[in-house]
Short mmCIF file of C-alpha atoms in Angstrom, two decimals:
data_model
loop_
_atom_site.label_atom_id
_atom_site.label_comp_id
_atom_site.label_asym_id
_atom_site.label_seq_id
_atom_site.Cartn_x
_atom_site.Cartn_y
_atom_site.Cartn_z
CA MET A 1 31.29 13.48 -131.06
CA GLY A 2 28.21 15.47 -130.09
CA LEU A 3 27.22 15.82 -133.75
CA TRP A 4 27.12 12.02 -134.16
CA ILE A 5 24.87 11.62 -131.14
CA GLN A 6 22.55 14.39 -132.35
CA ASN A 7 22.29 12.76 -135.83
CA PHE A 8 21.61 9.36 -134.25
CA LYS A 9 18.81 10.83 -132.09
CA GLN A 10 17.24 12.46 -135.17
CA ALA A 11 17.39 9.17 -137.06
CA LEU A 12 15.65 7.32 -134.21
CA ARG A 13 12.98 10.06 -133.99
CA GLY A 14 12.43 9.79 -137.77
CA LEU A 15 12.09 6.00 -137.54
CA ARG A 16 9.55 6.33 -134.74
CA HIS A 17 7.37 8.76 -136.71
CA GLN A 18 7.84 7.31 -140.22
CA GLY A 19 8.79 3.65 -139.51
CA TRP A 20 6.69 2.04 -142.24
CA GLN A 21 8.16 4.28 -144.90
CA ALA A 22 11.68 3.31 -143.79
CA VAL A 23 10.81 -0.42 -143.84
CA VAL A 24 9.32 -0.14 -147.34
CA SER A 25 12.34 1.81 -148.60
CA VAL A 26 14.87 -0.65 -147.17
CA SER A 27 12.87 -3.61 -148.54
CA GLY A 28 12.75 -2.03 -151.99
CA LEU A 29 16.48 -1.40 -151.90
CA ALA A 30 17.16 -5.04 -150.90
CA VAL A 31 14.94 -6.38 -153.71
CA SER A 32 16.57 -4.11 -156.28
CA ILE A 33 20.08 -5.21 -155.21
CA VAL A 34 19.06 -8.88 -155.54
CA CYS A 35 17.54 -8.26 -159.00
CA LEU A 36 20.66 -6.40 -160.12
CA THR A 37 22.86 -9.26 -158.92
CA PHE A 38 20.82 -11.85 -160.84
CA SER A 39 20.78 -9.67 -163.96
CA VAL A 40 24.54 -9.14 -163.95
CA ASN A 41 25.09 -12.87 -163.39
CA TRP A 42 22.76 -13.74 -166.29
CA LEU A 43 24.49 -11.23 -168.58
CA TRP A 44 27.95 -12.58 -167.73
CA THR A 45 26.81 -16.19 -168.29
CA GLU A 46 25.24 -15.36 -171.66
CA THR A 47 28.33 -13.57 -172.93
CA HIS A 48 30.94 -16.01 -171.56
CA TYR A 49 29.31 -19.47 -171.79
CA ASP A 50 31.94 -20.82 -174.22
CA SER A 51 34.98 -19.05 -172.77
CA PHE A 52 36.64 -22.29 -171.61
CA ARG A 53 37.10 -23.42 -175.24
CA PRO A 54 40.23 -22.41 -177.15
CA GLY A 55 39.44 -19.68 -179.68
CA TYR A 56 35.87 -19.35 -178.39
CA LYS A 57 35.43 -15.89 -179.95
CA ASP A 58 35.78 -17.45 -183.41
CA LEU A 59 33.38 -20.35 -182.73
CA TYR A 60 30.05 -20.20 -184.61
CA VAL A 61 27.08 -22.54 -184.71
CA VAL A 62 25.53 -22.87 -188.15
CA GLU A 63 22.19 -24.65 -188.44
CA ARG A 64 20.33 -25.90 -191.47
CA GLU A 65 16.56 -25.56 -191.38
CA ASP A 66 14.42 -27.08 -194.11
CA SER A 67 11.70 -29.69 -194.53
CA LEU A 68 14.04 -32.48 -195.70
CA GLU A 69 14.72 -35.42 -193.48
CA HIS A 70 18.40 -35.37 -192.57
CA THR A 71 20.38 -38.53 -192.93
CA GLU A 72 23.84 -38.80 -191.48
CA SER A 73 25.48 -38.94 -194.91
CA LEU A 74 23.57 -35.82 -196.06
CA LEU A 75 24.67 -33.98 -192.93
CA TYR A 76 28.34 -34.83 -193.40
CA ARG A 77 28.29 -34.19 -197.15
CA TRP A 78 26.98 -30.71 -196.39
CA GLY A 79 29.83 -30.24 -193.91
CA ASP A 80 32.36 -31.39 -196.52
CA ARG A 81 30.97 -28.82 -198.96
CA VAL A 82 31.25 -26.03 -196.40
CA SER A 83 34.78 -27.16 -195.55
CA SER A 84 35.81 -27.22 -199.22
CA VAL A 85 34.45 -23.69 -199.75
CA LEU A 86 36.18 -22.27 -196.67
CA GLY A 87 39.43 -24.16 -197.26
CA LYS A 88 42.06 -23.46 -194.65
CA GLU A 89 40.23 -20.35 -193.42
CA ALA A 90 38.16 -22.29 -190.90
CA MET A 91 37.66 -25.71 -189.33
CA VAL A 92 34.23 -27.27 -189.87
CA GLY A 93 32.90 -29.77 -187.36
CA MET A 94 29.49 -31.40 -187.78
CA TYR A 95 27.35 -32.90 -185.04
CA ARG A 96 23.80 -33.89 -184.23
CA TYR A 97 22.08 -35.64 -181.38
CA GLN A 98 20.53 -39.00 -182.12
CA GLY A 99 16.76 -39.28 -181.72
CA GLY A 100 16.68 -41.28 -178.50
CA ARG A 101 18.68 -42.76 -175.70
CA GLU A 102 20.68 -45.93 -176.29
CA ARG A 103 21.03 -48.93 -174.00
CA VAL A 104 24.82 -49.36 -173.59
CA TYR A 105 26.55 -52.42 -172.12
CA LEU A 106 29.66 -54.59 -172.40
CA PRO A 107 29.36 -57.68 -174.66
CA ASP A 108 30.04 -60.11 -171.81
CA ARG A 109 27.76 -58.32 -169.29
CA PRO A 110 24.43 -57.37 -170.92
CA GLU A 111 22.67 -57.31 -167.54
CA THR A 112 24.73 -54.28 -166.42
CA PHE A 113 23.36 -51.77 -168.91
CA PHE A 114 22.52 -48.09 -168.65
CA TYR A 115 20.96 -45.53 -170.97
CA ALA A 116 23.08 -42.88 -172.67
CA GLN A 117 22.49 -40.10 -175.20
CA GLU A 118 24.44 -40.68 -178.38
CA LEU A 119 25.98 -37.83 -180.36
CA SER A 120 26.89 -38.24 -184.00
CA ALA A 121 29.89 -36.00 -184.64
CA SER A 122 32.79 -35.67 -187.01
CA THR A 123 36.30 -36.02 -185.63
CA GLU A 124 36.91 -32.37 -186.53
CA MET A 125 34.21 -31.44 -184.00
CA VAL A 126 36.18 -33.07 -181.19
CA ALA A 127 39.28 -31.07 -182.14
CA LEU A 128 37.25 -27.90 -182.75
CA LEU A 129 35.77 -27.96 -179.25
CA GLY A 130 39.21 -28.39 -177.70
CA CYS A 131 38.54 -31.81 -176.20
CA ARG A 132 41.65 -33.72 -175.15
CA VAL A 133 42.14 -37.22 -176.49
CA LEU A 134 43.24 -39.30 -173.50
CA SER A 135 43.81 -42.55 -175.39
CA GLY A 136 43.76 -43.61 -179.05
CA SER A 137 43.66 -41.31 -182.06
CA LEU A 138 40.98 -39.41 -183.93
CA GLU A 139 42.49 -40.47 -187.27
CA GLU A 140 41.69 -44.14 -186.51
CA VAL A 141 38.11 -43.21 -185.64
CA ALA A 142 37.73 -41.25 -188.88
CA ALA A 143 39.20 -44.08 -190.98
CA ALA A 144 36.93 -46.86 -189.65
CA ASP A 145 33.14 -46.88 -189.56
CA ASN A 146 32.78 -49.08 -186.48
CA ARG A 147 34.83 -46.94 -184.07
CA ILE A 148 33.39 -44.59 -181.48
CA VAL A 149 34.73 -41.99 -179.07
CA LEU A 150 33.80 -42.34 -175.41
CA THR A 151 33.90 -39.60 -172.83
CA GLU A 152 36.06 -40.15 -169.77
CA THR A 153 32.93 -40.56 -167.63
CA MET A 154 31.45 -43.18 -169.97
CA ALA A 155 34.73 -45.13 -170.11
CA ARG A 156 34.98 -45.17 -166.32
CA LYS A 157 31.34 -46.22 -166.00
CA LEU A 158 31.73 -49.12 -168.45
CA PHE A 159 35.27 -50.34 -167.88
CA GLY A 160 36.46 -48.70 -164.66
CA ARG A 161 39.40 -47.06 -166.46
CA ILE A 162 40.06 -44.56 -169.25
CA ASP A 163 42.53 -46.52 -171.43
CA VAL A 164 39.91 -48.52 -173.36
CA CYS A 165 41.33 -48.60 -176.91
CA GLY A 166 40.42 -51.83 -178.67
CA GLU A 167 37.57 -52.70 -176.28
CA SER A 168 34.04 -53.43 -177.52
CA VAL A 169 30.78 -51.82 -176.50
CA CYS A 170 27.25 -52.93 -177.44
CA HIS A 171 24.32 -50.59 -177.77
CA ILE A 172 20.76 -51.09 -178.87
CA GLN A 173 17.93 -48.63 -179.39
CA LYS A 174 15.52 -49.32 -176.56
CA TRP A 175 13.84 -46.10 -175.54
CA ARG A 176 12.97 -43.03 -177.58
CA GLN A 177 12.32 -39.65 -176.09
CA LEU A 178 8.90 -38.21 -176.76
CA LEU A 179 9.12 -34.79 -178.37
#
């Protein structure tokens, strides 16, 4: 026990004579621990951001960059070509964000509108990302050109429920984002 007391007295004497050096050292250690914590968190987030998706290690984003204006049909024709080349080796899902936000409302209540970002996506993209279909079928959406897929949040916001198959939604382009 005497050794502990002697070491404690020496530590107090050292703090009294070299207090500023101890404060600077402890502050530097605290800052380095905080930086290390943020760095490890950033590294984990960057390497695991898609880990909630099924088969996320085999998920790749392929982008096309050229000077041509992309139309929706050109985008999906390109996806069909990639899908035909790969065959059953891989699923190909195509998506793109629309240029602006859409004003969305129910046909009988146009005064209760809100703005939403629209995503143009193939039905394979919904399956590829592992999204669950709560109501309806993706085959019906693919077969008809006037069908859309709503997220659970959007369905609840518009209708107050998630079983909204057969319902109608109106949307008009009202506001474009400035790029």
